[in-house]
Amino acid sequence: MSVADRLKELDITLPPLPGPAGNYVPAVRTGNLLYLSGKGPGDVKGKVGQNMTTEEAYKHARTVGLVLLAVMQDELGSLDKVKRIVKVLGMVNSAPDFGEQPKVINGCSDLFVEVLGDKGRHARSAVGMGALPSGIPVEIEVIVEVEG
């Protein structure tokens, strides 16, 4: 089954690509690796553990995962060219005593496995940050192995 068929089966529509918020490109390919710039959930603001729950932030991380899939599709022409999600770096705008960053970033990780199966399983870091650009609750970047 193609990834496009899997998305249809799951009733998932990828969002339009957001424009860069600075002087950078959405992705850079070198050899068989595709490095995706960090993405956030749009205009959502919040500090997890202060004015946003873990569950709300999980949903925002899933939204970011959809944006990252859209970037992959745009760069590769087809998500079928993804050989494997290699590494995810999830950054969570966290209250000082918040410690559930892995549960938040599972929103993205769970989506990748749901859509890509074993190709979506990856190494990962989920870290807390004192602040993120524009007050967003999560920012996620990804390294992807792609077909030559």
XYZ file of C-alpha atoms in Angstrom, residues 30-139:
110
model
C 22.632 15.615 1.209
C 23.140 12.142 -0.195
C 20.351 9.924 1.093
C 19.540 12.118 4.076
C 16.887 14.819 4.178
C 17.195 17.309 7.044
C 13.948 19.099 7.862
C 13.990 22.498 9.542
C 12.118 22.817 12.810
C 8.388 23.357 12.474
C 5.748 24.482 14.938
C 1.959 24.262 15.154
C 1.198 27.652 13.598
C -0.232 30.492 15.657
C -0.744 28.395 18.798
C 0.949 29.757 21.909
C 1.488 28.158 25.282
C 3.872 26.890 27.910
C 3.280 23.222 28.675
C 2.744 22.560 32.359
C 1.745 26.165 32.939
C -1.148 27.164 30.671
C -1.306 24.073 28.440
C -1.745 20.408 29.375
C 0.356 17.496 28.204
C -2.648 16.205 26.242
C -3.172 19.525 24.447
C 0.531 19.721 23.604
C 0.449 16.105 22.323
C -2.208 17.180 19.784
C -0.056 20.135 18.723
C 2.950 17.820 18.277
C 0.771 15.633 16.043
C -0.144 18.723 14.011
C 3.565 19.500 13.628
C 4.088 15.916 12.441
C 1.531 16.500 9.691
C 3.410 19.634 8.600
C 6.679 17.686 8.558
C 5.090 14.966 6.401
C 3.881 17.698 4.033
C 7.440 19.060 3.791
C 8.770 15.555 3.047
C 6.152 15.061 0.337
C 6.917 18.442 -1.207
C 10.670 17.801 -1.225
C 10.510 14.190 -2.449
C 7.414 14.235 -4.658
C 6.087 11.165 -2.820
C 6.209 9.884 0.737
C 6.919 6.459 -0.740
C 10.532 7.650 -1.145
C 10.947 7.746 2.642
C 13.118 4.788 3.645
C 13.076 5.627 7.335
C 12.601 8.411 9.820
C 16.077 8.427 11.368
C 15.926 11.026 14.143
C 13.358 13.354 15.700
C 14.308 16.283 17.908
C 11.277 17.534 19.805
C 11.504 20.762 21.753
C 8.778 21.588 24.262
C 8.160 25.074 25.644
C 8.032 23.893 29.255
C 7.290 25.271 32.686
C 10.403 24.874 34.893
C 9.037 21.844 36.782
C 7.439 20.122 33.753
C 8.927 16.697 32.970
C 6.587 15.049 30.461
C 8.327 16.189 27.259
C 8.465 12.598 25.894
C 4.679 12.262 26.254
C 4.217 15.500 24.308
C 6.516 14.527 21.431
C 4.766 11.150 21.199
C 2.117 13.106 19.277
C 4.533 13.341 16.356
C 6.184 9.949 16.871
C 2.838 8.125 17.060
C 1.718 9.815 13.832
C 4.888 8.787 11.961
C 4.420 5.144 12.979
C 0.682 5.267 12.200
C 1.351 6.590 8.687
C 4.698 4.990 7.793
C 4.659 1.789 9.866
C 8.120 0.524 10.791
C 9.687 3.172 8.520
C 8.300 5.716 10.981
C 10.147 4.291 14.012
C 13.066 6.525 14.912
C 15.681 7.624 17.396
C 14.508 10.665 19.344
C 15.271 13.391 21.809
C 12.474 15.216 23.636
C 13.728 18.220 25.556
C 12.290 21.106 27.519
C 13.018 24.690 26.546
C 12.490 27.884 28.529
C 10.978 29.513 25.425
C 10.344 28.819 21.754
C 9.839 31.268 18.854
C 6.615 33.291 19.096
C 5.644 31.367 22.237
C 4.746 28.146 20.373
C 4.379 25.064 22.612
C 6.415 22.654 20.462
C 8.989 22.718 17.689
